[in-house]
Coordinates of C-alpha atoms and ligand atoms in Angstrom, one line a residue:
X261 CA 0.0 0.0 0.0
X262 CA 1.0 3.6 -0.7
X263 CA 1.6 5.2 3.0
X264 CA 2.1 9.3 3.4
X265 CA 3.4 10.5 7.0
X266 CA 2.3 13.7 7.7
X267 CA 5.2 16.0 9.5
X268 CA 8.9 17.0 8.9
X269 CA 11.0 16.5 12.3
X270 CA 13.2 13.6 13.7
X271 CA 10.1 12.0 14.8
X272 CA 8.3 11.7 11.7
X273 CA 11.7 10.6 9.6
X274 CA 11.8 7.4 12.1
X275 CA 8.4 7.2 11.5
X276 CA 9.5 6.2 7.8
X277 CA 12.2 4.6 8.7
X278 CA 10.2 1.6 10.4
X279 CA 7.3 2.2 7.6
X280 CA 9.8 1.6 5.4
X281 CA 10.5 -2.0 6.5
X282 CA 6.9 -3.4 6.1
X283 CA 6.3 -5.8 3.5
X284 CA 3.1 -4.4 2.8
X285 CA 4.8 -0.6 1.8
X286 CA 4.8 0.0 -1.8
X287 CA 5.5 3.8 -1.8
X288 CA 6.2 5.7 0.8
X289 CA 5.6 9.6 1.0
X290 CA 6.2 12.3 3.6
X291 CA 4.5 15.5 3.9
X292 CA 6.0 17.8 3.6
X293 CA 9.3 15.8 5.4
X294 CA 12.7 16.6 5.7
X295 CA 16.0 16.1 4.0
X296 CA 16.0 12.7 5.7
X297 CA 13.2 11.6 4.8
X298 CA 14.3 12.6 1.3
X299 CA 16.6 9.7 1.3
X300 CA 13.8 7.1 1.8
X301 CA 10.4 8.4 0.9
X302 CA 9.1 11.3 -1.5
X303 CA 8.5 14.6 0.1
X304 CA 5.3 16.4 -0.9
X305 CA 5.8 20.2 -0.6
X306 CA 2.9 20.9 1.3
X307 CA 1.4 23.4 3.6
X308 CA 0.4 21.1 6.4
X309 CA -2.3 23.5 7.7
X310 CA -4.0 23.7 4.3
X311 CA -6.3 20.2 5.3
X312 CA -8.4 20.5 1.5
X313 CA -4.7 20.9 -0.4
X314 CA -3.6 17.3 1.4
X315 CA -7.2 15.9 0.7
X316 CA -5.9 16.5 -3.0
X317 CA -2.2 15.8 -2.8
X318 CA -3.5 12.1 -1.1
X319 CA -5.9 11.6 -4.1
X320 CA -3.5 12.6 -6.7
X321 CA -0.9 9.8 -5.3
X322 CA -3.2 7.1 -4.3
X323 CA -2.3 7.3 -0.9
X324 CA -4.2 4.4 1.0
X325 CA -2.9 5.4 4.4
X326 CA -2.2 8.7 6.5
X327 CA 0.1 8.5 9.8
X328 CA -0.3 11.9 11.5
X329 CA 2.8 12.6 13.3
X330 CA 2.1 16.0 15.1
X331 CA -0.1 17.4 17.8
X332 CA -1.5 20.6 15.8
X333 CA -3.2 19.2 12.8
X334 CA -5.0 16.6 14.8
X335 CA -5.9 18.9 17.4
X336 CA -7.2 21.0 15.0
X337 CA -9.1 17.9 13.3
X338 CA -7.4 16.6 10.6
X339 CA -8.5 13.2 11.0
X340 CA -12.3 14.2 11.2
X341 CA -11.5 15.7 7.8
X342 CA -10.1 13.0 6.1
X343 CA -12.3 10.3 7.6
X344 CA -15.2 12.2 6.4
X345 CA -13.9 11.8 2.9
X346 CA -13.1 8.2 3.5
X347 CA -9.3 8.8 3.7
X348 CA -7.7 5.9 6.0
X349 CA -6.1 7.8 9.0
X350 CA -4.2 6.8 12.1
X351 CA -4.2 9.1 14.9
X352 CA -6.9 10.5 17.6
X353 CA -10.3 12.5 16.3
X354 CA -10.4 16.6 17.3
X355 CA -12.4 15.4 20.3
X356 CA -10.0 13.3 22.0
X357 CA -7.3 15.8 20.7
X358 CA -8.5 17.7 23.0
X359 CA -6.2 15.4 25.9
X360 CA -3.0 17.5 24.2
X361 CA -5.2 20.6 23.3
X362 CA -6.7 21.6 26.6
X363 CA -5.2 21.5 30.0
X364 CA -8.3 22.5 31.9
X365 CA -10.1 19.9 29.9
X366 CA -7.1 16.9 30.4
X367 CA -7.2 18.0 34.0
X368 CA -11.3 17.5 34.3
X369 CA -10.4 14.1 32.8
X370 CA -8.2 13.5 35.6
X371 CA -10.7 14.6 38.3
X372 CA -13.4 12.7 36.8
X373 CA -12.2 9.3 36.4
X374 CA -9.8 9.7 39.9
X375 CA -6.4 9.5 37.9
X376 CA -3.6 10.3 40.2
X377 CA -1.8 14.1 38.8
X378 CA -0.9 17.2 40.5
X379 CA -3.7 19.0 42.2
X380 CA -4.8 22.0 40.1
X381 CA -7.6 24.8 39.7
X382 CA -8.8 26.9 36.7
X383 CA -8.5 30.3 36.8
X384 CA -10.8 33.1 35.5
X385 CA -9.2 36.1 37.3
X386 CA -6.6 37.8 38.7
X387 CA -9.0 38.2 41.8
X388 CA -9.7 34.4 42.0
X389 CA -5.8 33.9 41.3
X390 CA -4.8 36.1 44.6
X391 CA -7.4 33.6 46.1
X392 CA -6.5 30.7 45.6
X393 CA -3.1 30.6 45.1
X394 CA -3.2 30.3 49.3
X395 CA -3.9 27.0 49.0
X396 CA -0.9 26.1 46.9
X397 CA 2.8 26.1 48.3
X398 CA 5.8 27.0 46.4
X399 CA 6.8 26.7 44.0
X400 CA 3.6 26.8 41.9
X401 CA 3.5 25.3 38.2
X402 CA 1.2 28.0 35.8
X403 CA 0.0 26.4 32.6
X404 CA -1.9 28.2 29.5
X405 CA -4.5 26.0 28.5
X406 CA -4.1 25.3 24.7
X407 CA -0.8 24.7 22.6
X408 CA 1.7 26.6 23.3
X409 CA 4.7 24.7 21.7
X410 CA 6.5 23.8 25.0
X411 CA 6.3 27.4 25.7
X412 CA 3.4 27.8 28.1
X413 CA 4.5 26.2 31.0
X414 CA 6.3 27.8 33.7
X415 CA 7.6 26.6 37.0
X416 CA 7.2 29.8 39.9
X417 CA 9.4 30.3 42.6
X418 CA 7.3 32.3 44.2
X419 CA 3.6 33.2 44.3
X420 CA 4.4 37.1 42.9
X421 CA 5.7 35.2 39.7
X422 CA 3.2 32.9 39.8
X423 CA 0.3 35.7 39.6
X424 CA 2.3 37.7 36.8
X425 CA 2.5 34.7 34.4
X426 CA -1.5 34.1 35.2
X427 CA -1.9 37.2 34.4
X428 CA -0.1 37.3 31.0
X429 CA -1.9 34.6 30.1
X430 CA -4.9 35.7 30.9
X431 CA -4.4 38.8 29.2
X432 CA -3.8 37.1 25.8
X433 CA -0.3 35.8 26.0
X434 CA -0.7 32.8 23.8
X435 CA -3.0 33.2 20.9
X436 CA -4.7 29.4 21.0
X437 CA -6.3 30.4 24.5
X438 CA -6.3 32.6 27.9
X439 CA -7.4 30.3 30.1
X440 CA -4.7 29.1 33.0
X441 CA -4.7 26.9 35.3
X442 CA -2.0 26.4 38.7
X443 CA -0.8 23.3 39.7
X444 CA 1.1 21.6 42.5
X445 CA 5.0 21.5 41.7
X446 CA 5.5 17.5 41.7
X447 CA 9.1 16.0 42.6
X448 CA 10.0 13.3 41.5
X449 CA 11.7 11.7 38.1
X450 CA 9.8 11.7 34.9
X451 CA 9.3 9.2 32.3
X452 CA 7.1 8.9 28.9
X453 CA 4.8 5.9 28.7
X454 CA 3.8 5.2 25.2
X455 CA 0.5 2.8 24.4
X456 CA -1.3 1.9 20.8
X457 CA -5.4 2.3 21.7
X458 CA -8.1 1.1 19.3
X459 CA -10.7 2.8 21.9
X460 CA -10.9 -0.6 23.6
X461 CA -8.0 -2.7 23.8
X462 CA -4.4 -0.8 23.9
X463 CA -0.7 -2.1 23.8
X464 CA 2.4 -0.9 25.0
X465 CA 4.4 0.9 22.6
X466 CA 7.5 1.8 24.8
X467 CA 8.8 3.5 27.4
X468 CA 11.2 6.2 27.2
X469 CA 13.0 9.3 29.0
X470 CA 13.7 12.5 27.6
X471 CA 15.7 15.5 28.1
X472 CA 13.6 18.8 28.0
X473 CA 16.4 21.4 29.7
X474 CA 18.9 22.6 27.1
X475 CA 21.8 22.5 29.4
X476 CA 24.0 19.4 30.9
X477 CA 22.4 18.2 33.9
X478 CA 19.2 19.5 33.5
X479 CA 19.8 23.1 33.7
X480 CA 18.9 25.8 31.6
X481 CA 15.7 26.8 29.7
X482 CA 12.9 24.3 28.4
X483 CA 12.9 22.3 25.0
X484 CA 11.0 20.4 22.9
X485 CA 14.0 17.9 24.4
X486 CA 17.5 17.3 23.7
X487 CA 17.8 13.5 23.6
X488 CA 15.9 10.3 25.2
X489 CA 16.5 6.2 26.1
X490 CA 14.3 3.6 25.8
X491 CA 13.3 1.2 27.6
X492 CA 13.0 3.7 30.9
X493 CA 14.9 2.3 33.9
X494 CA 12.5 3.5 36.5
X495 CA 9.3 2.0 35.3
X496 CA 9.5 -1.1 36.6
X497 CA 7.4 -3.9 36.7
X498 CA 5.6 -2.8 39.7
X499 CA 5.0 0.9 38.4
X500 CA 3.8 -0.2 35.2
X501 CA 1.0 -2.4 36.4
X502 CA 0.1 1.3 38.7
X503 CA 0.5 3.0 35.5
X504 CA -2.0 0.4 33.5
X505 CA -4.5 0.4 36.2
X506 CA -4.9 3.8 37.8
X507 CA -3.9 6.1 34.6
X508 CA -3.9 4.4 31.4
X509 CA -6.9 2.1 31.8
X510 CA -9.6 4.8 33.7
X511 CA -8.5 7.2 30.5
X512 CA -9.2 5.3 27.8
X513 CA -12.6 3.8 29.3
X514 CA -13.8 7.2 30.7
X515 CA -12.7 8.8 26.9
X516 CA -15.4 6.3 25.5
X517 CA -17.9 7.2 28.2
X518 CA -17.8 11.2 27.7
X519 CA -18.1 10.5 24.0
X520 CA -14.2 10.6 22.6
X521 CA -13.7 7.5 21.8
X522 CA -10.0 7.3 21.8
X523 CA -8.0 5.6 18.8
X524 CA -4.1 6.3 18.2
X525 CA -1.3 7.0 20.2
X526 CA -1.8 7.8 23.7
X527 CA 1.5 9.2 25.6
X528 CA 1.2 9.7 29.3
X529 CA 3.9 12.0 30.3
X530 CA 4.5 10.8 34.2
X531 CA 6.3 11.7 37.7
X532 CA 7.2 9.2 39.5
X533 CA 8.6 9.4 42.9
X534 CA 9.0 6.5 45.1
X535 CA 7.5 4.0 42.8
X536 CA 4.1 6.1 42.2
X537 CA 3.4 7.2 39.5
X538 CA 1.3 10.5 39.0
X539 CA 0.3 11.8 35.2
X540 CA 2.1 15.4 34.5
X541 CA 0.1 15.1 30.8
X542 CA -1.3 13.7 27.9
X543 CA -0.1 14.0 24.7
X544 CA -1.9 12.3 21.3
X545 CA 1.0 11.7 19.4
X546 CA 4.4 9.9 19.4
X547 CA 7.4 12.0 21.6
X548 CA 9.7 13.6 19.5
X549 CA 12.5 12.6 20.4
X550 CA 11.5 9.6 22.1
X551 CA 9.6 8.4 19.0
X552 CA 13.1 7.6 17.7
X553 CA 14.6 5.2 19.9
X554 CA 11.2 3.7 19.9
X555 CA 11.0 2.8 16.2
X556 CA 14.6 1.5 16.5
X557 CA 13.8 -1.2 19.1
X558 CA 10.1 -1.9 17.7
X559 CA 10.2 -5.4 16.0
X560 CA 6.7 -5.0 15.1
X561 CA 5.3 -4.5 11.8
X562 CA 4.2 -0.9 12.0
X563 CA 1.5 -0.9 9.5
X564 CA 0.4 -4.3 10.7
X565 CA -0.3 -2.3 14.2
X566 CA -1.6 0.7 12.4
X567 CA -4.0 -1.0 10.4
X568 CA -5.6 -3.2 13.3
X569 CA -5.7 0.1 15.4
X570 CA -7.8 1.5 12.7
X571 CA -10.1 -1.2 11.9
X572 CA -10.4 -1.7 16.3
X573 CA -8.8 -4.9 15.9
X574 CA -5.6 -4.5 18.6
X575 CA -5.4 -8.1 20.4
X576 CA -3.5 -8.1 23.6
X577 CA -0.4 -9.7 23.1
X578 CA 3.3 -7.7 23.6
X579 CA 5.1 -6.2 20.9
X580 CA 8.3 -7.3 19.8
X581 CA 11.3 -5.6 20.9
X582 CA 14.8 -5.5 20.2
X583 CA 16.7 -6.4 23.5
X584 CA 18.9 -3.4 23.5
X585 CA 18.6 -0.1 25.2
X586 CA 18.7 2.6 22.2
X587 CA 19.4 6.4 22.7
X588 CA 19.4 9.7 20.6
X589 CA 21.0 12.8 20.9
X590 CA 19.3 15.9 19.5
X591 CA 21.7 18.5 17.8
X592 CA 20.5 21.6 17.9
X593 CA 21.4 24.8 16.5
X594 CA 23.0 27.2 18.6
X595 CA 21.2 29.6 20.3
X596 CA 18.2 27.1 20.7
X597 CA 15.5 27.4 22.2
X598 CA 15.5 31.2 21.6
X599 CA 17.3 32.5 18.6
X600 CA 19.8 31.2 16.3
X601 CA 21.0 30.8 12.7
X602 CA 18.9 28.8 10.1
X603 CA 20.6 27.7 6.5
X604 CA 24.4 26.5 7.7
X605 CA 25.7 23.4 5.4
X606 CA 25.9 20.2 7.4
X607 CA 28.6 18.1 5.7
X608 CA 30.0 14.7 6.5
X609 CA 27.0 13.2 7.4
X610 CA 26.4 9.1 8.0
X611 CA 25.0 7.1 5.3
X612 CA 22.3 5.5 7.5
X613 CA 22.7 2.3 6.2
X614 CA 22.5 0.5 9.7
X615 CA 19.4 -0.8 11.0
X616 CA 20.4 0.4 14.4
X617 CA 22.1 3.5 13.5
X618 CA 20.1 6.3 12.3
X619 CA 21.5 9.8 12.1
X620 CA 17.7 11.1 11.7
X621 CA 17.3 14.1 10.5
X622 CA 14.9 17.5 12.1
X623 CA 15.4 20.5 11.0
X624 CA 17.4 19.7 7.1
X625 CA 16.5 21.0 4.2
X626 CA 18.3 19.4 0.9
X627 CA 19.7 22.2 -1.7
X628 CA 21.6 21.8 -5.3
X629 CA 22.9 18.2 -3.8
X630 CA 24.0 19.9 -0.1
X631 CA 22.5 19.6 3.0
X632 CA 21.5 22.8 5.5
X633 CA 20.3 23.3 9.1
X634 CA 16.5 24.5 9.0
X635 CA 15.3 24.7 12.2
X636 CA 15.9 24.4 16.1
X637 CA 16.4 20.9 16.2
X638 CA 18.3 19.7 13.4
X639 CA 19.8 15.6 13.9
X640 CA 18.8 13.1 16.3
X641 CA 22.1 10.8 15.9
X642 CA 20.2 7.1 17.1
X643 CA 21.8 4.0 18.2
X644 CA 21.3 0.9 19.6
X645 CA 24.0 -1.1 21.4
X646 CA 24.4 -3.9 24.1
X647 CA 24.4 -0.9 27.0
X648 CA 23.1 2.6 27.6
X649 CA 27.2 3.7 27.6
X650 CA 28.4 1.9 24.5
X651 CA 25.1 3.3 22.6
X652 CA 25.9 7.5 23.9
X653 CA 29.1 6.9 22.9
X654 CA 28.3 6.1 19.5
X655 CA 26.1 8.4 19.0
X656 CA 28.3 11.2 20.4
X657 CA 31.1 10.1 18.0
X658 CA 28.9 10.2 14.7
X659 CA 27.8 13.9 15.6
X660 CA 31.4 14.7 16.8
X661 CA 32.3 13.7 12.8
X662 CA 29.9 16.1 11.4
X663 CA 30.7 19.1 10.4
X664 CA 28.7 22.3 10.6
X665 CA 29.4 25.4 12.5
X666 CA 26.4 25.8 14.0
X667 CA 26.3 22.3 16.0
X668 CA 25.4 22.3 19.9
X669 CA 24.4 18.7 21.8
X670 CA 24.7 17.6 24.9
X671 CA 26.7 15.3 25.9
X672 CA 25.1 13.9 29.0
X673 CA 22.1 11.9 27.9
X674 CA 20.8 9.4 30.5
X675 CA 23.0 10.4 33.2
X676 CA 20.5 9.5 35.4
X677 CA 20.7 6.0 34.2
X678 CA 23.8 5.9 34.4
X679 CA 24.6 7.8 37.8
Ligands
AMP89 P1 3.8 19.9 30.2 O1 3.7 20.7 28.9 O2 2.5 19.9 31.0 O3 4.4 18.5 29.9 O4 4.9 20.5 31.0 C1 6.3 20.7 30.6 C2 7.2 20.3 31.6 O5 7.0 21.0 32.8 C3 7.1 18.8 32.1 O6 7.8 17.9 31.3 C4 7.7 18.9 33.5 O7 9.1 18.9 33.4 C5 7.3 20.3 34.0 N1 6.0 20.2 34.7 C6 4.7 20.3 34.3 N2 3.8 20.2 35.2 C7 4.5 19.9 36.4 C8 4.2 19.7 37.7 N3 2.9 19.7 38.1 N4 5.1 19.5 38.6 C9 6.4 19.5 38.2 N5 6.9 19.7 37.0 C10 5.9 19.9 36.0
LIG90 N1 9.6 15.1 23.8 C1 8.5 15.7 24.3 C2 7.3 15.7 23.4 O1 7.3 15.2 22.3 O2 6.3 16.3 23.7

């Protein structure tokens, strides 16, 4: 079948390259993709937010199947759409979206159905803010309810910040909503827990932690993340079957019972502190960068899974996975998350020939033959070896070989695990 991944960062080029290994792939297309994705599917130049121009782009190349790999067009319905005009899509309808789209409605979710996460209130005023905020201790977490691309969370010191953040937000701060909400600071270490839901039954599709901070141990300002492992460490058996029961589990049922029927990828974004897990969020997607080390490990056929989540055929058995811990490392470009230089040549790049060695690519664009930084995040340099130490190694040694001016990594992924 003829398969189209809608997206263009590291997350949607792994995508491909697991697509890619299906028997049942006869073309493979990415919209509108990346210069990695170059190298293994056929980019189609397109506007992702235009939803009637990839209606016709999908005619036009007989594309049987649609994998969503970002949060924004299925929040803002593209799988509605393209059901609707009997397209075959994989990901969650602009209802359930609304788990990634809408704190305040997550968080009612949460309440609801009794799943463990921080404890919270919605806010409709700077009055009710100076109010309530005496029942929270310091430091107090302010979220902006819709998407703000990693950018509307902040973590307050002290309760002054904490009221002018609410009231930035309040007053308009992020243009996809002003409603806010404070939360409880939680301690604790987190991890990414990844299942495959046909509304009913669901699968494990990985474990994972990432690296949000842009600095070495931790420090430094927020990312969309900087480099993950897989499987994670600290979700043991124990915590997992917590996980299943108390989070994953009262979701999915009580998504069916308000009416959002659930189907895709469900990621549970978790604390956990002394083997208790609490959900921090939901998102409706695949991690980026987690989604990497995932597709590395995954000995599944991919459209096998996709299909019988679409048709609600998911059985309960395991997935296959490779017995070796994988990790990425994101390179960035300097100066991210705030400014820096776009368009620098990348040269000396891996050939990618090794099924558990990817140098995916982000942020690329391809140019007369030459390869060019276009973005934030920019390689994801994957590997999979017999330990956590011997994989980062590798990894840092391909993006130590590269050569481009702009290049900034860290080189501390999974020191936790490692510690
Ligand atoms: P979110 O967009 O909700 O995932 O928040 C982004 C990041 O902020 C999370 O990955 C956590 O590192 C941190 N965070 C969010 N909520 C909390 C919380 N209630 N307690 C502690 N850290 C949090
Ligand atoms: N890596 C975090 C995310 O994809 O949201």
């Amino acid at each position: 079948m003829n398969v189209c991944v809608i997206g263009s960062g590291g997350r949607e080029h792994a995508l491909c390259f697991k697509l890619k290994q299906s028997l049942k792939l006869k073309k493979l297309y990415c919209m509108p993709g990346n210069a990695g994705t170059e190298e293994i599917s056929t980019n189609l130049n397109i506007d992702i937010s235009n939803f009637e121009k990839i209606y016709e782009t999908i005619k036009e190349h007989q594309i049987d199947l649609v994998v969503v790999g970002p949060e924004i067009p299925l929040v803002h319905g593209i799988v509605d759409f393209l059901e609707d005009k009997k397209i075959r899509v994989f990901g969650p309808s602009k209802k359930a979206a609304q788990l990634e789209g809408s704190k305040v409605f997550m968080k009612d979710m949460c309440k609801k159905f009794n799943i463990p996460s921080a404890k919270f209130c919605e806010l409709k005023s700077i009055e009710e803010a100076e109010e309530k905020l005496k029942d929270f201790q310091e430091p107090i977490v302010v979220k902006a309810d819709g998407l703000a691309a990693g950018k509307g969370v902040t973590i307050c010191e002290t309760k002054e910040k904490a009221l002018d953040d609410i009231k930035s937000i309040l007053s308009g701060k992020f243009s996809t909503s002003s409603r806010v909400i404070i939360e409880e600071f939680l301690k604790g270490e987190e991890a990414s827990y990844f299942v495959i839901t046909d509304g009913k039954n669901f699968k494990q599709i990985g474990t994972a932690q990432d690296h949000k901070r842009i600095g070495e141990n931790d420090t430094g300002l927020n990312t969309g993340g900087m480099g993950a492992y897989s499987p994670s460490l600290i979700i043991e058996k124990s915590v997992e079957k917590k996980i299943i029961n108390k989070i994953i589990k009262p979701t999915i049922q009580g998504m069916a019972e308000i009416g959002c029927n659930y189907k895709g990828i469900l990621y549970a974004g978790l604390m956990i502190d002394n083997g208790e897990p609490k959900l921090i969020e939901y998102n409706i997607r695949f991690g980026d960068p987690e989604c990497q080390v995932l597709m590395i490990r995954l000995e599944d056929d991919l459209i096998d899974l996709i299909q019988n989540c679409i048709d609600e055929k998911l059985n309960n058995n395991e997935l296959k996975w490779s017995k070796n811990p994988c990790v990425t490392i994101v390179a960035a470009s300097k100066g991210y998350p705030e400014k820096f230089e776009k368009l620098k040549e990348i040269k000396n790049l891996p050939n990618n020939e090794k099924k558990y060695e990817q140098m995916f690519h982000a942020g690329t664009i391809k140019k007369d033959g030459k390869i060019f930084s276009n973005g934030g995040r920019v390689l994801n340099s994957t590997v999979s070896m017999k330990d956590l130490k011997s994989a980062r190694d590798r990894a840092l040694d391909l993006l130590d070989k590269i050569e481009w001016e702009n290049k900034y990594y860290r080189r501390d992924i999974c020191w936790r695990a490692l510690k």
